Amino acid sequence: MIYDVKTETMSREEMEALQLKRLQEIVAYAYENVPFYKKKYDEAGVKPSDIQTLKDIEKLPFVTKADLRENYPYGMLSVPLSEISRIHASSGTSGKPTVVAYTDEDMEVWTECVARLVAAGGGKKDDIVQICFGYGLFTGALGLHQGWERIGAAVIPASTGNTERQLMLMKDLKTTAIVSTPSYALHLAEEMERLGYKPEDFNLRVGMFGSEASSEEMHAEIARKLHLFPTDNYGLSELIGPGVSGECECKCGMHINEDHFYAELLDPNDFHALPDGEYGELVLTALTKKSMPMIRYRTKDITKIDSTPCACGRTTKRMAKLKGRTDDMLVVKGVNVFPSQIEGVLLSFKEIGSSYEIVVTRENYKDNLEVKVEVIEDSIVGDYGKLEKLADDIKKALRTVLQIDVKVRLVEHMSLKRYEGKAKRVVDLRKY
Ligand code: DLL
C-alpha cells in the first residue's frame, strides 16, 4: 500500500520543483536563524539568493559530525528550547554524544516519513508490532514506534534484552511484525531454534530492519528462519532518525522520502557528483527540518542511487543497500575491504552461523585479516578433516571476492558475542 500517494508518486518535475522551493526556504532560514550557517556561508562567500537551481546546492559547504560535536549540545538550534518537543542523541565514537532536537512540526514530519516506510514494507493497521530496538536516546525505537502507531497498528514497546522473554511475548501476544537490527533478528531465530520453537509457532508476517548494514543473503536467511517478509530501512539521527529511506515489497533499493531529504551522491575524494549506478558517499539535506537545519550533511555512508521507475508505483529515487562507510572501510594489504562483502560470502555457507568477527592485525608491517565464524553443523563438529575442508572453502571464497588472503578461524557455536543493538563486527588492532 502506498501511504501518501500524492507525494510518493509525484512526477520528477513536480518533485524537483518542490525540492527547490524547500531548499531555498531552508537555506534562507538557516542563514537567518543559526549563527553557525551564517558564519559558514559568509566565509564561503555564498548567499541564500545564490540558490537558483537544485544544482546550486553544490555552492554550499558541507556539514560534518565534527560540526555537531563542536556545537554540542544546542549550538545548532534555530529555535529557543521552549519550542523543542523531543531530544535524542546518538552515541559518539568518542566523548560526548551527538544531540538532535525536534519541534512539533519536525515530529509530525518524522512520524509521516516513518509511516510511509511502514506501509512500503507491508505494515498494516491490523498488525501487532513488537519493537525490539532499545527505547531511549536512540532514534530507532521511538521513531518506528510513532510511524507504526500512525498507520493504526498495535505497538508493543518490548525494547531490547531478554530474548527468551521477547519470544514468549511474540508467541503469546501473536506478534505479526518485528522491528529490530537485522543481526538481532537472526539472534531471535537462533534462540527460537535453541528453545525448541518452530517458526510456525509464531504469527510473524513482516520485519522492518535497519540501523546497521545487512546483505541480501542475510535478509534471505531472516525470511527463511522467521517466516516473514524483511525490509531494509535507513536513516540517521542527524537528519531525523529512521524515516529517510526504506525498501518496498519489490526490494530493489530503499525509496528516499525525497520531499524531505535531498540526496546527493558524491565521490568522497574530490566531491564531484556521481551518476546513477556509481557508488559514492551520500550527502543529505533535510529540506524541512526546522529545529536544527541540516544542509549538505556528509553521512560517510556509501551507496548508489537508482532513479528508474519501481514496479511498486512509487516514483521516488532509491538508494542501494549500504556498502559500508567511508570510515569503516578497511584497507587491508592496500585493498579496500567492506565488512558487507565478507558477510555476503559467509552467509553462503550453511555450515556456519550468521555471527562473525573480523580481526585485523599487523605484524612486521604486514596486515593480516582473520575472520572468526561459528560452526553450527553438528555433523562436522569433531571431524577434523571436514572442519579443515570447510575453513579452506571459506578461505577460497573470500579470496575470490576480496582478492586477498584471509585467515579463517572456526569457533564453537554461540561463542561469539551477541548484540541487541548495532553489532560490532570489526576489531582493528593495527597501530598506525
Ligand atoms: O541508526 C537510525 C535508524 C534506526 C535507521 C532504525 C533505521 C532503523 P544512528 O544511530 O544515528 O541512526 O546511526 C546512523 O547507522 O549513518 C549508517 O551508517 C547506519 N545505518 C542506519 N541504517 C542503516 C541500514 C539510526 N539500513 C548510521 N543499513 C548511518 C546500513 C545503516 N547502515
PDB file of N, CA and C and ligand atoms in Angstrom, residues 65 89-91 133 138-141 144 179-180 182 208-214 232-238 240-243 245 254 297 299-301 319 321-325 327-328 422, ligand 1:
ATOM      1  N   LYS A  65      29.921  15.584  11.196  1.00  0.00           N
ATOM      2  CA  LYS A  65      29.664  15.229  12.593  1.00  0.00           C
ATOM      3  C   LYS A  65      30.512  16.087  13.534  1.00  0.00           C
ATOM      4  N   ALA A  89      19.721  11.486  21.047  1.00  0.00           N
ATOM      5  CA  ALA A  89      21.171  11.579  20.881  1.00  0.00           C
ATOM      6  C   ALA A  89      21.681  10.268  20.320  1.00  0.00           C
ATOM      7  N   SER A  90      22.745  10.360  19.527  1.00  0.00           N
ATOM      8  CA  SER A  90      23.342   9.107  19.047  1.00  0.00           C
ATOM      9  C   SER A  90      24.723   9.010  19.668  1.00  0.00           C
ATOM     10  N   SER A  91      25.133   7.791  19.921  1.00  0.00           N
ATOM     11  CA  SER A  91      26.407   7.634  20.614  1.00  0.00           C
ATOM     12  C   SER A  91      27.542   8.107  19.724  1.00  0.00           C
ATOM     13  N   PHE A 133      13.966  -2.525  19.462  1.00  0.00           N
ATOM     14  CA  PHE A 133      15.085  -1.579  19.489  1.00  0.00           C
ATOM     15  C   PHE A 133      15.104  -1.002  20.893  1.00  0.00           C
ATOM     16  N   PHE A 138      18.336   6.606  21.568  1.00  0.00           N
ATOM     17  CA  PHE A 138      18.410   6.093  20.199  1.00  0.00           C
ATOM     18  C   PHE A 138      17.099   6.394  19.469  1.00  0.00           C
ATOM     19  N   THR A 139      17.229   6.904  18.225  1.00  0.00           N
ATOM     20  CA  THR A 139      16.026   7.304  17.480  1.00  0.00           C
ATOM     21  C   THR A 139      15.215   6.121  16.938  1.00  0.00           C
ATOM     22  N   GLY A 140      15.858   4.944  16.882  1.00  0.00           N
ATOM     23  CA  GLY A 140      15.220   3.792  16.239  1.00  0.00           C
ATOM     24  C   GLY A 140      13.900   3.374  16.861  1.00  0.00           C
ATOM     25  N   ALA A 141      13.892   3.208  18.180  1.00  0.00           N
ATOM     26  CA  ALA A 141      12.694   2.665  18.828  1.00  0.00           C
ATOM     27  C   ALA A 141      11.514   3.639  18.749  1.00  0.00           C
ATOM     28  N   LEU A 144      10.313   4.458  15.021  1.00  0.00           N
ATOM     29  CA  LEU A 144       9.476   3.434  14.387  1.00  0.00           C
ATOM     30  C   LEU A 144       8.158   3.253  15.133  1.00  0.00           C
ATOM     31  N   VAL A 179      10.449  -5.222  14.625  1.00  0.00           N
ATOM     32  CA  VAL A 179      11.333  -4.127  14.232  1.00  0.00           C
ATOM     33  C   VAL A 179      12.606  -4.305  15.055  1.00  0.00           C
ATOM     34  N   SER A 180      13.742  -4.439  14.377  1.00  0.00           N
ATOM     35  CA  SER A 180      14.999  -4.637  15.110  1.00  0.00           C
ATOM     36  C   SER A 180      16.174  -4.440  14.170  1.00  0.00           C
ATOM     37  N   PRO A 182      18.993  -6.183  11.896  1.00  0.00           N
ATOM     38  CA  PRO A 182      18.974  -7.500  11.241  1.00  0.00           C
ATOM     39  C   PRO A 182      19.741  -8.550  12.040  1.00  0.00           C
ATOM     40  N   MET A 208      10.735  -5.129   9.884  1.00  0.00           N
ATOM     41  CA  MET A 208      11.394  -3.902   9.413  1.00  0.00           C
ATOM     42  C   MET A 208      12.730  -3.832  10.102  1.00  0.00           C
ATOM     43  N   PHE A 209      13.778  -3.934   9.319  1.00  0.00           N
ATOM     44  CA  PHE A 209      15.109  -3.969   9.900  1.00  0.00           C
ATOM     45  C   PHE A 209      15.910  -2.748   9.467  1.00  0.00           C
ATOM     46  N   GLY A 210      16.896  -2.404  10.253  1.00  0.00           N
ATOM     47  CA  GLY A 210      17.714  -1.261   9.876  1.00  0.00           C
ATOM     48  C   GLY A 210      18.655  -0.882  10.978  1.00  0.00           C
ATOM     49  N   SER A 211      19.319   0.219  10.741  1.00  0.00           N
ATOM     50  CA  SER A 211      20.295   0.837  11.637  1.00  0.00           C
ATOM     51  C   SER A 211      21.675   0.190  11.570  1.00  0.00           C
ATOM     52  N   GLU A 212      21.805  -0.890  10.833  1.00  0.00           N
ATOM     53  CA  GLU A 212      23.133  -1.457  10.570  1.00  0.00           C
ATOM     54  C   GLU A 212      23.075  -2.145   9.207  1.00  0.00           C
ATOM     55  N   ALA A 213      24.232  -2.369   8.644  1.00  0.00           N
ATOM     56  CA  ALA A 213      24.286  -2.951   7.300  1.00  0.00           C
ATOM     57  C   ALA A 213      23.848  -4.409   7.302  1.00  0.00           C
ATOM     58  N   SER A 214      23.181  -4.799   6.230  1.00  0.00           N
ATOM     59  CA  SER A 214      22.794  -6.200   6.071  1.00  0.00           C
ATOM     60  C   SER A 214      22.888  -6.527   4.589  1.00  0.00           C
ATOM     61  N   ASP A 232      14.716  -3.507   4.450  1.00  0.00           N
ATOM     62  CA  ASP A 232      15.850  -2.751   4.985  1.00  0.00           C
ATOM     63  C   ASP A 232      15.439  -1.282   5.074  1.00  0.00           C
ATOM     64  N   ASN A 233      15.814  -0.627   6.134  1.00  0.00           N
ATOM     65  CA  ASN A 233      15.419   0.769   6.364  1.00  0.00           C
ATOM     66  C   ASN A 233      16.611   1.568   6.835  1.00  0.00           C
ATOM     67  N   TYR A 234      16.699   2.764   6.265  1.00  0.00           N
ATOM     68  CA  TYR A 234      17.892   3.583   6.524  1.00  0.00           C
ATOM     69  C   TYR A 234      17.514   4.945   7.100  1.00  0.00           C
ATOM     70  N   GLY A 235      18.364   5.423   7.959  1.00  0.00           N
ATOM     71  CA  GLY A 235      18.191   6.778   8.466  1.00  0.00           C
ATOM     72  C   GLY A 235      19.335   7.100   9.394  1.00  0.00           C
ATOM     73  N   LEU A 236      19.412   8.343   9.805  1.00  0.00           N
ATOM     74  CA  LEU A 236      20.446   8.722  10.774  1.00  0.00           C
ATOM     75  C   LEU A 236      19.930   9.866  11.631  1.00  0.00           C
ATOM     76  N   SER A 237      20.366   9.865  12.880  1.00  0.00           N
ATOM     77  CA  SER A 237      19.855  10.832  13.851  1.00  0.00           C
ATOM     78  C   SER A 237      19.998  12.265  13.363  1.00  0.00           C
ATOM     79  N   GLU A 238      21.156  12.579  12.803  1.00  0.00           N
ATOM     80  CA  GLU A 238      21.434  13.968  12.428  1.00  0.00           C
ATOM     81  C   GLU A 238      20.367  14.516  11.488  1.00  0.00           C
ATOM     82  N   ILE A 240      17.119  12.914  10.971  1.00  0.00           N
ATOM     83  CA  ILE A 240      15.800  12.698  11.566  1.00  0.00           C
ATOM     84  C   ILE A 240      15.776  11.441  12.441  1.00  0.00           C
ATOM     85  N   GLY A 241      16.536  10.410  12.011  1.00  0.00           N
ATOM     86  CA  GLY A 241      16.445   9.075  12.629  1.00  0.00           C
ATOM     87  C   GLY A 241      15.971   8.137  11.537  1.00  0.00           C
ATOM     88  N   PRO A 242      15.269   7.043  11.874  1.00  0.00           N
ATOM     89  CA  PRO A 242      14.715   6.216  10.801  1.00  0.00           C
ATOM     90  C   PRO A 242      13.687   7.070  10.051  1.00  0.00           C
ATOM     91  N   GLY A 243      13.437   6.734   8.772  1.00  0.00           N
ATOM     92  CA  GLY A 243      12.448   7.527   8.026  1.00  0.00           C
ATOM     93  C   GLY A 243      13.042   8.219   6.813  1.00  0.00           C
ATOM     94  N   SER A 245      14.814   6.554   4.297  1.00  0.00           N
ATOM     95  CA  SER A 245      14.506   5.694   3.149  1.00  0.00           C
ATOM     96  C   SER A 245      14.235   4.274   3.617  1.00  0.00           C
ATOM     97  N   MET A 254      16.127   1.274  -1.487  1.00  0.00           N
ATOM     98  CA  MET A 254      15.330   1.931  -0.444  1.00  0.00           C
ATOM     99  C   MET A 254      14.811   3.275  -0.968  1.00  0.00           C
ATOM    100  N   TYR A 297      24.779  17.423   4.777  1.00  0.00           N
ATOM    101  CA  TYR A 297      25.428  16.636   5.818  1.00  0.00           C
ATOM    102  C   TYR A 297      26.149  15.441   5.191  1.00  0.00           C
ATOM    103  N   THR A 299      27.188  12.013   5.232  1.00  0.00           N
ATOM    104  CA  THR A 299      26.810  10.836   6.032  1.00  0.00           C
ATOM    105  C   THR A 299      27.957   9.848   6.190  1.00  0.00           C
ATOM    106  N   LYS A 300      28.927   9.889   5.263  1.00  0.00           N
ATOM    107  CA  LYS A 300      30.024   8.902   5.214  1.00  0.00           C
ATOM    108  C   LYS A 300      29.515   7.515   4.810  1.00  0.00           C
ATOM    109  N   ASP A 301      28.226   7.425   4.491  1.00  0.00           N
ATOM    110  CA  ASP A 301      27.668   6.142   4.073  1.00  0.00           C
ATOM    111  C   ASP A 301      27.844   5.962   2.568  1.00  0.00           C
ATOM    112  N   MET A 319      17.917   4.258  -2.967  1.00  0.00           N
ATOM    113  CA  MET A 319      19.341   4.073  -2.680  1.00  0.00           C
ATOM    114  C   MET A 319      19.591   2.592  -2.401  1.00  0.00           C
ATOM    115  N   LYS A 321      21.342  -0.847  -0.859  1.00  0.00           N
ATOM    116  CA  LYS A 321      21.835  -1.257   0.456  1.00  0.00           C
ATOM    117  C   LYS A 321      23.214  -0.670   0.651  1.00  0.00           C
ATOM    118  N   LEU A 322      23.515  -0.263   1.861  1.00  0.00           N
ATOM    119  CA  LEU A 322      24.807   0.367   2.097  1.00  0.00           C
ATOM    120  C   LEU A 322      25.950  -0.615   1.888  1.00  0.00           C
ATOM    121  N   LYS A 323      26.997  -0.100   1.263  1.00  0.00           N
ATOM    122  CA  LYS A 323      28.157  -0.952   1.026  1.00  0.00           C
ATOM    123  C   LYS A 323      29.142  -0.790   2.182  1.00  0.00           C
ATOM    124  N   GLY A 324      28.885   0.142   3.032  1.00  0.00           N
ATOM    125  CA  GLY A 324      29.772   0.407   4.163  1.00  0.00           C
ATOM    126  C   GLY A 324      29.835   1.892   4.390  1.00  0.00           C
ATOM    127  N   ARG A 325      30.814   2.307   5.142  1.00  0.00           N
ATOM    128  CA  ARG A 325      31.010   3.730   5.382  1.00  0.00           C
ATOM    129  C   ARG A 325      32.415   4.099   4.945  1.00  0.00           C
ATOM    130  N   ASP A 327      34.324   5.606   6.563  1.00  0.00           N
ATOM    131  CA  ASP A 327      35.206   5.475   7.704  1.00  0.00           C
ATOM    132  C   ASP A 327      35.212   4.103   8.368  1.00  0.00           C
ATOM    133  N   ASP A 328      34.404   3.135   7.894  1.00  0.00           N
ATOM    134  CA  ASP A 328      34.630   1.784   8.440  1.00  0.00           C
ATOM    135  C   ASP A 328      35.184   0.862   7.355  1.00  0.00           C
ATOM    136  N   LYS A 422      23.340  -2.310  17.470  1.00  0.00           N
ATOM    137  CA  LYS A 422      24.174  -2.499  16.294  1.00  0.00           C
ATOM    138  C   LYS A 422      25.301  -3.473  16.623  1.00  0.00           C
TER     139      LYS A 422
HETATM  140  O1  DLL B   1      20.501   4.073  13.134  1.00  0.00           O
HETATM  141  C1  DLL B   1      18.556   5.380  12.580  1.00  0.00           C
HETATM  142  C2  DLL B   1      17.793   4.148  12.270  1.00  0.00           C
HETATM  143  C3  DLL B   1      17.157   3.458  13.276  1.00  0.00           C
HETATM  144  C4  DLL B   1      17.657   3.704  10.966  1.00  0.00           C
HETATM  145  C5  DLL B   1      16.420   2.334  12.993  1.00  0.00           C
HETATM  146  C6  DLL B   1      16.917   2.580  10.668  1.00  0.00           C
HETATM  147  C7  DLL B   1      16.294   1.888  11.680  1.00  0.00           C
HETATM  148  P1  DLL B   1      22.054   6.465  14.035  1.00  0.00           P
HETATM  149  O2  DLL B   1      22.117   5.745  15.300  1.00  0.00           O
HETATM  150  O3  DLL B   1      22.325   7.929  14.034  1.00  0.00           O
HETATM  151  O4  DLL B   1      20.615   6.335  13.396  1.00  0.00           O
HETATM  152  O5  DLL B   1      23.039   5.751  13.027  1.00  0.00           O
HETATM  153  C8  DLL B   1      23.125   6.189  11.691  1.00  0.00           C
HETATM  154  O6  DLL B   1      23.712   3.928  11.030  1.00  0.00           O
HETATM  155  O7  DLL B   1      24.844   6.713   9.087  1.00  0.00           O
HETATM  156  C9  DLL B   1      24.538   4.285   8.843  1.00  0.00           C
HETATM  157  O8  DLL B   1      25.945   4.226   8.869  1.00  0.00           O
HETATM  158  C10 DLL B   1      23.957   3.256   9.804  1.00  0.00           C
HETATM  159  N1  DLL B   1      22.680   2.748   9.262  1.00  0.00           N
HETATM  160  C11 DLL B   1      21.437   3.167   9.522  1.00  0.00           C
HETATM  161  N2  DLL B   1      20.541   2.423   8.822  1.00  0.00           N
HETATM  162  C12 DLL B   1      21.259   1.540   8.082  1.00  0.00           C
HETATM  163  C13 DLL B   1      20.934   0.497   7.150  1.00  0.00           C
HETATM  164  C14 DLL B   1      19.971   5.158  13.058  1.00  0.00           C
HETATM  165  N3  DLL B   1      19.685   0.197   6.839  1.00  0.00           N
HETATM  166  C15 DLL B   1      24.082   5.318  10.922  1.00  0.00           C
HETATM  167  N4  DLL B   1      21.960  -0.178   6.584  1.00  0.00           N
HETATM  168  C16 DLL B   1      24.048   5.614   9.429  1.00  0.00           C
HETATM  169  C17 DLL B   1      23.245   0.099   6.890  1.00  0.00           C
HETATM  170  C18 DLL B   1      22.630   1.759   8.368  1.00  0.00           C
HETATM  171  N5  DLL B   1      23.605   1.035   7.776  1.00  0.00           N
END
